[in-house]
Short mmCIF file of C-alpha atoms (C1' of nucleotides) in Angstrom, two decimals:
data_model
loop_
_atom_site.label_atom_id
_atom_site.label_comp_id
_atom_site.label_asym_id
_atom_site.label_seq_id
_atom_site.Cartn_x
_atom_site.Cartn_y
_atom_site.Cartn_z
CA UNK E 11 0.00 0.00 0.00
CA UNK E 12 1.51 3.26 -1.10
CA UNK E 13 2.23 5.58 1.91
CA UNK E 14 0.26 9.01 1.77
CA UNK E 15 0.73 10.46 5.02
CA UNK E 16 3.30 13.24 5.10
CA UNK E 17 6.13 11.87 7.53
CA UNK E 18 5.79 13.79 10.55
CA UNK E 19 9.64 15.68 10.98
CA UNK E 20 11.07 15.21 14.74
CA UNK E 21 9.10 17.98 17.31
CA UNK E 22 13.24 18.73 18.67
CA UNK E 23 13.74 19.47 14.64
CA UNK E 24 10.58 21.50 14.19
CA UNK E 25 11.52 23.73 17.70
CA UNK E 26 15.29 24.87 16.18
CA UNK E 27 13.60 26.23 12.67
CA UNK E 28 12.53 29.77 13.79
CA UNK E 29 16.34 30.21 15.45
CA UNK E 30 17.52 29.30 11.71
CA UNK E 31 15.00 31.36 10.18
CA UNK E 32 16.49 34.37 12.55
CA UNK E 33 19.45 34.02 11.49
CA UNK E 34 18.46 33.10 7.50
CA UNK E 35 16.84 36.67 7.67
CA UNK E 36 19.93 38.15 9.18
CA UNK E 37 22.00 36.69 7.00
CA UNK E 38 19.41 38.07 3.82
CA UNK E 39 19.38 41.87 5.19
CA UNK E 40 23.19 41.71 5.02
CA UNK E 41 22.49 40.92 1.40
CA UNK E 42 23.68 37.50 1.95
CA UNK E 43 22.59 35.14 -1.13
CA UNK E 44 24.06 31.63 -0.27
CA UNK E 45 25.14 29.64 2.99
CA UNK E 46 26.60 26.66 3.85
CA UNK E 47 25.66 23.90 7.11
CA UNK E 48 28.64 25.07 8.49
CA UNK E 49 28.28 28.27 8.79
CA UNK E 50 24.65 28.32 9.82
CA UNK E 51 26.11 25.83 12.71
CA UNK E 52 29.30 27.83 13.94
CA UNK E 53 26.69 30.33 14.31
CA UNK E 54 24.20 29.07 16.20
CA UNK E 55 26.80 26.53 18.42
CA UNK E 56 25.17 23.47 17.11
CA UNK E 57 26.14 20.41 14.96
CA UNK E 58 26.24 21.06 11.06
CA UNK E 59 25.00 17.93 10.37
CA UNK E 60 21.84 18.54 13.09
CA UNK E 61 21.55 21.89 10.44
CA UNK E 62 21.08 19.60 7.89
CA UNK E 63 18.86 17.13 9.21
CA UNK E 64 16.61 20.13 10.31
CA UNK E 65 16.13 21.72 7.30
CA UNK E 66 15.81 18.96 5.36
CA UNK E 67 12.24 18.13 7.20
CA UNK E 68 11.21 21.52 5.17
CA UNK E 69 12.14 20.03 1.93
CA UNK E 70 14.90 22.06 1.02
CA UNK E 71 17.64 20.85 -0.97
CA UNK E 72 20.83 22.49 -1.57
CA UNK E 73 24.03 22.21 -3.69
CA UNK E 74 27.00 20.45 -2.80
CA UNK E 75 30.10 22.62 -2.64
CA UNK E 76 27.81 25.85 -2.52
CA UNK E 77 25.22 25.83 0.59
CA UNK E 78 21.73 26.71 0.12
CA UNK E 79 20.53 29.38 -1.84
CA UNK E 80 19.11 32.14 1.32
CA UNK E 81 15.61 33.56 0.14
CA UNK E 82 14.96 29.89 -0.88
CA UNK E 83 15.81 28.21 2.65
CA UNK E 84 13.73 31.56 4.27
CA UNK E 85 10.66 30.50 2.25
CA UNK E 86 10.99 26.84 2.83
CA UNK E 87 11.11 27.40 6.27
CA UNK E 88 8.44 29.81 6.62
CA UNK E 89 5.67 27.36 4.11
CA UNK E 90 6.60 24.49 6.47
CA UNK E 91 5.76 26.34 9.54
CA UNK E 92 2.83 28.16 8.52
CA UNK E 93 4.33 30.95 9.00
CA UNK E 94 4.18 32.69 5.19
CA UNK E 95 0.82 33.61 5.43
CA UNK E 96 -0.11 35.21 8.66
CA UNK E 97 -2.91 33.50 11.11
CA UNK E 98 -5.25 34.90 13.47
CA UNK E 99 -5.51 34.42 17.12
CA UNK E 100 -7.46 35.33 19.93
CA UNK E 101 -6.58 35.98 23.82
CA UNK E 102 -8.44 34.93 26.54
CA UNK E 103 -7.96 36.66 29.82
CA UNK E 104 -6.86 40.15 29.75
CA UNK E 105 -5.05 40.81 33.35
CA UNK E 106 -1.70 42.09 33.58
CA UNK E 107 0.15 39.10 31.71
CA UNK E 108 -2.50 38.85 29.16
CA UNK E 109 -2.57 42.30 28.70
CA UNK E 110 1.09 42.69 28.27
CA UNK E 111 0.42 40.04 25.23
CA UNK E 112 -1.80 41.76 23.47
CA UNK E 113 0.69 44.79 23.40
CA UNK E 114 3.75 42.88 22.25
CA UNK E 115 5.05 43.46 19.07
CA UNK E 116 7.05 40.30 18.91
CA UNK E 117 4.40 37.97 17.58
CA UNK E 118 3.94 39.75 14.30
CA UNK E 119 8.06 38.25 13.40
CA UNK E 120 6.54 34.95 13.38
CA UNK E 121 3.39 36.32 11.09
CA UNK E 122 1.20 35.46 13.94
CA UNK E 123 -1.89 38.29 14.12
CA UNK E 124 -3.47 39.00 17.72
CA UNK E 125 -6.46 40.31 16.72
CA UNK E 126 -8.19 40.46 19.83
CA UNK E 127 -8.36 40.06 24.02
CA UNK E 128 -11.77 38.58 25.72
CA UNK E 129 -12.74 38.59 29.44
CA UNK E 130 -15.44 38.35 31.83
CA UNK E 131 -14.26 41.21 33.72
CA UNK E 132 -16.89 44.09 33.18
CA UNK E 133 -14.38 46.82 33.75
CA UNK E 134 -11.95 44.98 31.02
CA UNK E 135 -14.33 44.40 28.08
CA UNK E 136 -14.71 47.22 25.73
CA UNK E 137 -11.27 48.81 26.27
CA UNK E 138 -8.61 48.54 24.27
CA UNK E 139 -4.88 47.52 24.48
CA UNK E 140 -3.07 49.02 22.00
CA UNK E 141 -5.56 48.47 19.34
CA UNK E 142 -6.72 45.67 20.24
CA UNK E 143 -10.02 45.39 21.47
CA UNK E 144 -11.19 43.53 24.70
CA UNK E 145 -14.56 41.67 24.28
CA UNK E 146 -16.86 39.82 26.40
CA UNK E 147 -16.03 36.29 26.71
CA UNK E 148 -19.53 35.43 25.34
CA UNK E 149 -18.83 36.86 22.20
CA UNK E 150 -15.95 34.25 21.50
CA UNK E 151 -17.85 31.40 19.28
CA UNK E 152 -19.30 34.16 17.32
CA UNK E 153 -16.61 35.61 16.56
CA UNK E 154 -14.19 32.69 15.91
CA UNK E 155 -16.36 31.18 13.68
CA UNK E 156 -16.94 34.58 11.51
CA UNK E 157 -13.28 35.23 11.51
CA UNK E 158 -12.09 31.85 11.12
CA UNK E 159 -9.75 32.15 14.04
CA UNK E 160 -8.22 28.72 14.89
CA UNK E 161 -5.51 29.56 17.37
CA UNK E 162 -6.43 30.93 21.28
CA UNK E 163 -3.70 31.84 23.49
CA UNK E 164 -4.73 31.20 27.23
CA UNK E 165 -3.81 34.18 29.57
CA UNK E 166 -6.08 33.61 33.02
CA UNK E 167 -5.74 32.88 36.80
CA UNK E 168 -5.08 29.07 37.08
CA UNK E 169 -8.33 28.76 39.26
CA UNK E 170 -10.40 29.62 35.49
CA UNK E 171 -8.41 27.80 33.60
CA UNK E 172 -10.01 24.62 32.77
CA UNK E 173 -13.53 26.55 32.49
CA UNK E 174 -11.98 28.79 29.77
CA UNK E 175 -10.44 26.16 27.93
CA UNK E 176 -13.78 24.55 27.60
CA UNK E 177 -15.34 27.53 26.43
CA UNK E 178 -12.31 28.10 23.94
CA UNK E 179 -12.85 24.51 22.28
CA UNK E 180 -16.81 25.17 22.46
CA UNK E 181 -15.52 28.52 20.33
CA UNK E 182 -14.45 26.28 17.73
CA UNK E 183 -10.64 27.15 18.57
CA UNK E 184 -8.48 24.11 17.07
CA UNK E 185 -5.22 25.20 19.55
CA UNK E 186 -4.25 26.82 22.62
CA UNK E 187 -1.55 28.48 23.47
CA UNK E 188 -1.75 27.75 27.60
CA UNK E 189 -0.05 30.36 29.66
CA UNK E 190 -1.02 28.98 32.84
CA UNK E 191 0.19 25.90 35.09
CA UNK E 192 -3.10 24.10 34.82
CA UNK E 193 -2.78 20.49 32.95
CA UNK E 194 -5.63 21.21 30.38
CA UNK E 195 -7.96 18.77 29.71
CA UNK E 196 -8.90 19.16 25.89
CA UNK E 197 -10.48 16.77 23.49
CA UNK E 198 -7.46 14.76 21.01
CA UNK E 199 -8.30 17.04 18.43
CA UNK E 200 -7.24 20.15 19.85
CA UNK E 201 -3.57 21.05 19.98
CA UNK E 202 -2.59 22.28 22.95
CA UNK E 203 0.82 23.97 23.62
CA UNK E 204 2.11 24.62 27.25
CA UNK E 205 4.39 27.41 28.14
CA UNK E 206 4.88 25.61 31.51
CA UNK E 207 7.26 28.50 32.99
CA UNK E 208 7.63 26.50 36.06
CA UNK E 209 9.48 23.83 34.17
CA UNK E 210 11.64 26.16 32.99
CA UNK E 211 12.69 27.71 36.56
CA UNK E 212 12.71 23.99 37.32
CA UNK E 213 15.92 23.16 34.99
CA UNK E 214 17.22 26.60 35.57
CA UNK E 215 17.38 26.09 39.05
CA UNK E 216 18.81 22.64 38.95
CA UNK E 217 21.51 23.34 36.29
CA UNK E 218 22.46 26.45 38.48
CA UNK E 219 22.87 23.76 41.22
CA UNK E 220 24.85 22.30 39.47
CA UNK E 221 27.07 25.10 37.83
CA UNK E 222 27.43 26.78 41.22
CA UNK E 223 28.83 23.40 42.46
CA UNK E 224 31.32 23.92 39.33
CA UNK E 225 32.60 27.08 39.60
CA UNK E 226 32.37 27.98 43.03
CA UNK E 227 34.19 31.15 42.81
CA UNK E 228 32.07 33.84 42.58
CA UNK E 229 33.57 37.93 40.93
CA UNK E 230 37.06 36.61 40.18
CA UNK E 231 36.78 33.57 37.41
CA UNK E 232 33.08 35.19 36.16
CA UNK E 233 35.05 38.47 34.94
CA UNK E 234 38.17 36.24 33.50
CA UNK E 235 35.75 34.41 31.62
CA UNK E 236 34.04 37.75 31.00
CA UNK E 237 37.24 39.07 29.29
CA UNK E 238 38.27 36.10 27.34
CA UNK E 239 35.34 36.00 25.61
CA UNK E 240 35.28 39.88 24.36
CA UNK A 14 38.13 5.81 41.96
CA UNK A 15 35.09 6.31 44.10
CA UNK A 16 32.24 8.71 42.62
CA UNK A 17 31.45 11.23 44.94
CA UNK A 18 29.52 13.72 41.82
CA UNK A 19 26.10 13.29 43.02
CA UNK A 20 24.45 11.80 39.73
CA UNK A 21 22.74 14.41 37.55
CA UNK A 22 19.14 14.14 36.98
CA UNK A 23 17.87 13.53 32.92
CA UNK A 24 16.54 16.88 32.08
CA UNK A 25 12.95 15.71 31.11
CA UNK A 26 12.38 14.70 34.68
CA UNK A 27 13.20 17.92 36.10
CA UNK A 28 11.70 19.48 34.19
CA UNK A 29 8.16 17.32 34.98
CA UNK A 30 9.00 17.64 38.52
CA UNK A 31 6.80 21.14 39.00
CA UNK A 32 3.57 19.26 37.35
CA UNK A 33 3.57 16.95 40.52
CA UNK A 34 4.52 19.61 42.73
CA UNK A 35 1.23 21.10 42.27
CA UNK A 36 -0.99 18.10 42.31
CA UNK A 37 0.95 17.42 45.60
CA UNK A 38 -0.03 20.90 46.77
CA UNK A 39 -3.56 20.07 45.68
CA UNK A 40 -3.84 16.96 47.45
CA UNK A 41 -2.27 18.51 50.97
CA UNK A 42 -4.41 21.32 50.73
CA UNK A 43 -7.64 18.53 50.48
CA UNK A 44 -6.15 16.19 53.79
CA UNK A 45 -4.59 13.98 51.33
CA UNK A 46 -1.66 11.56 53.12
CA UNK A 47 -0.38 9.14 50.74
CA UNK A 48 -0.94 8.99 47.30
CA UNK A 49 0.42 6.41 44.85
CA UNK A 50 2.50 7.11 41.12
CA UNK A 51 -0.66 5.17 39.75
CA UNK A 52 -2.76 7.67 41.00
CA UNK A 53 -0.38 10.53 40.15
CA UNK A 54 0.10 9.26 36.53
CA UNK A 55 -3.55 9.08 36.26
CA UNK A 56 -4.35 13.17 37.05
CA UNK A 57 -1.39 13.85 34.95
CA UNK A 58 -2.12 11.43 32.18
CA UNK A 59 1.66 9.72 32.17
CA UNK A 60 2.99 6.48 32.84
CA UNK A 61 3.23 5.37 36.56
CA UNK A 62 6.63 4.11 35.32
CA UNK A 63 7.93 7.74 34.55
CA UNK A 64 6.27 9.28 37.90
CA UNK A 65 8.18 6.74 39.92
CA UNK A 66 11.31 7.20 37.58
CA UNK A 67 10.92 11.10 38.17
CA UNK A 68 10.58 11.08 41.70
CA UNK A 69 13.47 8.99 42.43
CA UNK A 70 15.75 12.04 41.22
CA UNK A 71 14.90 13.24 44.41
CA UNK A 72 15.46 10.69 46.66
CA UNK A 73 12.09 10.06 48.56
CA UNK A 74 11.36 6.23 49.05
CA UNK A 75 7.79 4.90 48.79
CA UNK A 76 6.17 2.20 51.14
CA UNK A 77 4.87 -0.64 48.26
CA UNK A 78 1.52 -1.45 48.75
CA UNK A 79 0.51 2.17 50.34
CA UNK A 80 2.67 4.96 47.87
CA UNK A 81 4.21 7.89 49.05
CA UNK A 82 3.58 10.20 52.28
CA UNK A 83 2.78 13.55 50.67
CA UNK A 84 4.24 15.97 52.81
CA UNK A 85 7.83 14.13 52.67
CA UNK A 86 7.56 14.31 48.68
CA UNK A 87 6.75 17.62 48.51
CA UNK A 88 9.70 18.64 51.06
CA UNK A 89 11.54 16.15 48.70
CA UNK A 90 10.87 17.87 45.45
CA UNK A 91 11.03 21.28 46.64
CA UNK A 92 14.39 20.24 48.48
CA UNK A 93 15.89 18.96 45.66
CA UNK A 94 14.68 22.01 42.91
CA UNK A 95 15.83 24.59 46.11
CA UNK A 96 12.59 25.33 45.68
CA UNK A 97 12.23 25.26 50.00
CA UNK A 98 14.06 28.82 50.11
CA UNK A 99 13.52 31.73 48.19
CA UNK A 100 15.75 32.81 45.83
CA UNK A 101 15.64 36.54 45.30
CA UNK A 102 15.90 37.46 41.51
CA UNK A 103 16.54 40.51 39.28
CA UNK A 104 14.36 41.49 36.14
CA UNK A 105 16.80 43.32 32.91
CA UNK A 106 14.33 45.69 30.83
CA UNK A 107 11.09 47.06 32.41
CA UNK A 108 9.50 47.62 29.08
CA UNK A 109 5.20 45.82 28.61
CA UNK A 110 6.39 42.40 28.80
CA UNK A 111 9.08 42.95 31.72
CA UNK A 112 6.60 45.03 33.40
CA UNK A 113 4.16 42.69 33.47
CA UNK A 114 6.62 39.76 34.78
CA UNK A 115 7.73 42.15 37.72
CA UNK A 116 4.02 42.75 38.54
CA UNK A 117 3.43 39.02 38.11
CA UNK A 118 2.57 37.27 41.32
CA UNK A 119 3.15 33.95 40.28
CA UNK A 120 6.80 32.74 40.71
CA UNK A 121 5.97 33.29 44.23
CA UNK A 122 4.57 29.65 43.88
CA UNK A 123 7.95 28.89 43.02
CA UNK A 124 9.23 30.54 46.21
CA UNK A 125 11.51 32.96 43.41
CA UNK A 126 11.45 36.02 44.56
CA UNK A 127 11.33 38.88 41.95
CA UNK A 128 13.33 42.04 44.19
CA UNK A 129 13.57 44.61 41.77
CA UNK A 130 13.84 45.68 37.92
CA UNK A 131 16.38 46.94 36.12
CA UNK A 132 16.83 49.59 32.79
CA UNK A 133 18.23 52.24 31.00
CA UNK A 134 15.42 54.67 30.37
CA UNK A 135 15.14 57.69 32.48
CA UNK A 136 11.76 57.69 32.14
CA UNK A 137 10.96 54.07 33.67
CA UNK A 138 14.39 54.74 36.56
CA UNK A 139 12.64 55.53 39.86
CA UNK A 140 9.01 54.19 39.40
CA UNK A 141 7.51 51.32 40.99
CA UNK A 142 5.58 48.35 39.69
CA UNK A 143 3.61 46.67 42.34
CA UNK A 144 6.25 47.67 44.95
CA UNK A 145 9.07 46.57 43.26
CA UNK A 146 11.28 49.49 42.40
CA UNK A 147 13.14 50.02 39.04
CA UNK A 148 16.81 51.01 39.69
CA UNK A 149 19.67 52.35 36.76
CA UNK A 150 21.32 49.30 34.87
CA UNK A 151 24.46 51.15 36.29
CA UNK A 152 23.32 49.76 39.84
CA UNK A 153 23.18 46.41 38.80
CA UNK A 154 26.71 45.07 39.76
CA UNK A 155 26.70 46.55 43.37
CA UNK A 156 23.04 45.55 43.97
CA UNK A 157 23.99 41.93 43.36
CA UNK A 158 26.94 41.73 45.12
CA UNK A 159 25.40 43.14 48.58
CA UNK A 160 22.04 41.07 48.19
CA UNK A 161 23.74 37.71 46.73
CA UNK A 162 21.09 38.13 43.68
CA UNK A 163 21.71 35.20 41.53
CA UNK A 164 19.16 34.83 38.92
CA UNK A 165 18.72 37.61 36.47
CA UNK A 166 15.62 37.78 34.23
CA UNK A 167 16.01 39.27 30.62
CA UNK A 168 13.25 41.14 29.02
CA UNK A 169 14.76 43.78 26.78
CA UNK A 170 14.04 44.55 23.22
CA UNK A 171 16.39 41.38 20.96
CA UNK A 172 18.55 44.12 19.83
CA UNK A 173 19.95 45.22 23.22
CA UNK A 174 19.90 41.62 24.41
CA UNK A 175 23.57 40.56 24.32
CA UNK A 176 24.72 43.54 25.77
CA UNK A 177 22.45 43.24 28.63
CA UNK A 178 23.46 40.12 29.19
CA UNK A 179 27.01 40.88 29.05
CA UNK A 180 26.28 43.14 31.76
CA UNK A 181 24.36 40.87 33.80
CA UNK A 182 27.06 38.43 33.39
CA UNK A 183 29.46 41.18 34.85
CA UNK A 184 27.52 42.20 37.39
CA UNK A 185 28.21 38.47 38.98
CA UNK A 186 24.85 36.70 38.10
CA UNK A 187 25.30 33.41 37.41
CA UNK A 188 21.84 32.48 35.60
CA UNK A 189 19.87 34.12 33.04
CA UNK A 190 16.59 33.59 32.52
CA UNK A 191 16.10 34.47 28.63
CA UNK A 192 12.88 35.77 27.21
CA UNK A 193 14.43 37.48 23.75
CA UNK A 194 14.63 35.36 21.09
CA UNK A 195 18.51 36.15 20.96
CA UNK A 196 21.09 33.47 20.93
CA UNK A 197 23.23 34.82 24.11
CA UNK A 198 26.66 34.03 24.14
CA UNK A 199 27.84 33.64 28.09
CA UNK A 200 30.33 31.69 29.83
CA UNK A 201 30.02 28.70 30.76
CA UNK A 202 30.11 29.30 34.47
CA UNK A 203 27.07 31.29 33.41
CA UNK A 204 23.44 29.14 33.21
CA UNK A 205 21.47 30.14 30.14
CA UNK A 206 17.81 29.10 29.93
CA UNK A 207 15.83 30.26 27.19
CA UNK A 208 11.80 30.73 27.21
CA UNK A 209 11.86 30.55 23.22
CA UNK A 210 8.34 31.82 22.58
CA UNK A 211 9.22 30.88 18.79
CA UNK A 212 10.00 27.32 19.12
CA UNK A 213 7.21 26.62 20.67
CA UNK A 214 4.87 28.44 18.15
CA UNK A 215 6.52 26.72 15.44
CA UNK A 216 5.65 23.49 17.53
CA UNK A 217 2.01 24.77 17.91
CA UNK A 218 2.07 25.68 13.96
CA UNK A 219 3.02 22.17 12.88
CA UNK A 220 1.19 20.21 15.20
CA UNK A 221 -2.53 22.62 14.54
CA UNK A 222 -1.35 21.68 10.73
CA UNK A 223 -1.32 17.95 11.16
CA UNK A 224 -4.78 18.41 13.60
CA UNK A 225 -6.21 19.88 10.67
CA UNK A 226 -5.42 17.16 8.65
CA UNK A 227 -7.07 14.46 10.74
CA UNK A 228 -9.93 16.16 12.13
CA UNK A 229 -10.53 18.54 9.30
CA UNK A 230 -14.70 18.78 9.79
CA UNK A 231 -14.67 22.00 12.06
CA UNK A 232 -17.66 22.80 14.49
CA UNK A 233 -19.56 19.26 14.44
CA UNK A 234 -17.07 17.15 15.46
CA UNK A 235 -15.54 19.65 17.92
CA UNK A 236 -18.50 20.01 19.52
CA UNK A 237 -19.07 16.19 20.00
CA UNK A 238 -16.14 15.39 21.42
CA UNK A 239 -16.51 18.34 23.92
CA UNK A 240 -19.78 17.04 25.24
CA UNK A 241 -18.38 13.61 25.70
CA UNK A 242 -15.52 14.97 27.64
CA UNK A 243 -18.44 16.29 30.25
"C1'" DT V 24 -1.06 -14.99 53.02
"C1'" DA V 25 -2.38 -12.42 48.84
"C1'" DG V 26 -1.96 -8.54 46.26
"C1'" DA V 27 -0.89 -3.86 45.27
"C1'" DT V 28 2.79 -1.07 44.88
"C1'" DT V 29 7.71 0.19 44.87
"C1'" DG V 30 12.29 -0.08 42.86
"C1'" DT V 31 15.44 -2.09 39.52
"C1'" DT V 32 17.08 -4.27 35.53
"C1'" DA V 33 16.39 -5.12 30.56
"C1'" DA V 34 14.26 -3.91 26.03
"C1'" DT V 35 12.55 -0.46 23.07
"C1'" DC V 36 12.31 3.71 20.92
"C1'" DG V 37 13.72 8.06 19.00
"C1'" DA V 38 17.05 11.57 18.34
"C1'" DT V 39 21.73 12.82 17.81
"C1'" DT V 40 26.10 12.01 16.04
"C1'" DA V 41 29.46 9.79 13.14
"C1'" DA V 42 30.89 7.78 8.76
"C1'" DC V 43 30.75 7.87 4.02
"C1'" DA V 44 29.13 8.13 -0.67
"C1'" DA V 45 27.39 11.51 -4.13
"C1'" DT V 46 27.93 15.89 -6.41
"C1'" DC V 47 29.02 20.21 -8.25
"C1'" DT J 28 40.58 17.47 -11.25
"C1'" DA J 29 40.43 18.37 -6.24
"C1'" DG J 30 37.90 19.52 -2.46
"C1'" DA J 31 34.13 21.38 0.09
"C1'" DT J 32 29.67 20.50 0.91
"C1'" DT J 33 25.27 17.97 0.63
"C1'" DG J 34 22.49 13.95 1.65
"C1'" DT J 35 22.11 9.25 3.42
"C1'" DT J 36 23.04 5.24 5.93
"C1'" DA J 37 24.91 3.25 10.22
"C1'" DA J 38 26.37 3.71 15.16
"C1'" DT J 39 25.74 5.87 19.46
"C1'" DC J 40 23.47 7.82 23.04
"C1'" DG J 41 19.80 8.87 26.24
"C1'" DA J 42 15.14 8.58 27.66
"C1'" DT J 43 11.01 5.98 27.87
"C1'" DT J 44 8.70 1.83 28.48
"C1'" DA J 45 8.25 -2.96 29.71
"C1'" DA J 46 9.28 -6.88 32.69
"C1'" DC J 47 10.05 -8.57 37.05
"C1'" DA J 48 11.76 -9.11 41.67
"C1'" DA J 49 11.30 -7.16 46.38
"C1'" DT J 50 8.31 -5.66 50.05
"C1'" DC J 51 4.90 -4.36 53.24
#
DNA sequence: TAGATTGTTAATCGATTAACAATC
DNA sequence: TAGATTGTTAATCGATTAACAATC
């Protein structure tokens, strides 16, 4: 039986793209037209051959002795992540994190589009955060389905969690971006994508365990190292 | 040649460690006692195999037949991720998202303890966000030498990011906590831990695309599987 | 004692890395 | 042609999962 199914590339794989794609566009606004594995890996302190494993999962293939061909790899990247033509996505829970979301600027690099905030907080809904306009949590399905939004990112107190995550996948959402430290429950096919800060501070703090175990010495070897490096 | 390194913990169970943290909490806070990995594996919808696997990083011993007393695993977890004292921790770049991060009450959970913020604009230099006061980047070496500030947070616009960290790194902290989507370059006595908001878009991206694939009949199906969940 | 659960040892799985052939 | 680089196949490594012995 002939095999139809797209082979799913490695999640670890699919995670390093944008850091290529940061440097790809780098590389372009120096007015950069080729580069090689190599390089791409000496500058990002990875393996070349991991390079070349990742981007092949995009589909990309380059030329021996010459590298890949820059504006090429960029759009290869970008159509295999989505990320070409922008998307849409809503945010529930407008306090002071959420909030602070729907003012970033950063999301637009990745040609993701927060379009608007929703809340149950009277004194929230109806204001607007840079733009973007705060609506009533009830006008969510509505709206999703008229915009075709698929994407929710999920900014509220742990304690409404769960409850908002229902009413997101009620909406119609198809992923959620979860912001807080509540294991979602979510039906199989909804993505959902945990920020899970918590693990984070949980490695940090054990690797700095373990470096501080290292390099005891505090001022003195930091500032060597410090110097050697500039 | 006896070992006296205290074996390092795989990464992936740190990191998992916080997840049962808070069920733990949960469980205390309703009288709980003992509580088994089945049962754990069961809330957090993982293999008993990995909780017990997990836990053993830390050292607690179960009793077969009854599980594990809660209290001791929580002292157990917290012990081992230093969680049990508070580490105090600087914030690099006051700007929304830093802001909202130093107003943020929820690494208190984590018992880290976010003591003040840090920039370069005279305009933000002097204020206070939710009682924690924004000094002059040029205070930031002295301030963590006298209060033994370790962690540094860094939330400045990507193109000031390396230098920031540089002087972070100089000012004697020994772990930054990376929310630009720079790749820092630090010492290695230095701990580097990034929050990547792009990787794990790009995750979200690829995985919403294969959802799509599978389940691509929108509100019907959605809706279905919601009300079973119930 | 019987049986559920822990803790450990072995098998599996997937990702990373190394080796090498193909190519311009 | 020679050599740097790509792309692929094989070996290694680490984490997850399975099997099983130990224990209360």
């Amino acid at each position: 039986m002939r095999e139809v199914e797209p082979k799913i590339a490695p999640l670890p794989s699919v995670r390093r793209l944008p850091a290529y794609l940061r440097l790809l566009h780098e590389l372009r606004d120096r007015g950069r037209d080729v580069v090689s594995c190599t390089h791409i890996a000496a500058e990002l302190d990875v393996g070349s051959v991991q390079v070349r494993k990742d981007l092949a999962v995009t589909g990309i293939v380059g030329k021996p002795r010459i590298g890949y061909h820059v504006p090429e790899l960029i759009a290869a990247i970008e159509n295999f992540l989505g990320w070409n033509n922008a998307s849409d996505a809503f945010l529930v829970g407008v306090g002071s994190l959420g909030a602070a979301l729907l003012g970033y600027d950063g999301f637009a690099e990745y040609n993701l589009n927060l379009v608007a905030g929703f809340d149950i907080d009277p004194a929230r809904i109806g204001r607007s955060i840079r733009g973007k306009k705060v609506f009533a949590l009830e006008k969510l399905p509505d709206l999703t389905r008229r915009m075709r939004v698929l994407i929710g990112i999920l900014t509220v107190p742990d304690a409404a969690a769960q409850a908002a995550a229902d009413a997101m996948v009620a909406a119609g959402l198809r992923a959620i971006w979860n912001y807080t430290s509540v294991h979602l429950r979510a039906p199989e096919s909804v993505v959902v994508e945990d920020v899970n800060l918590a693990a984070m501070l949980a490695a940090l703090s054990n690797r700095l365990t373990g470096s501080l175990r290292q390099w005891p010495a505090q001022t003195a070897r930091i500032k060597s190292a410090a110097r050697r490096r500039s």
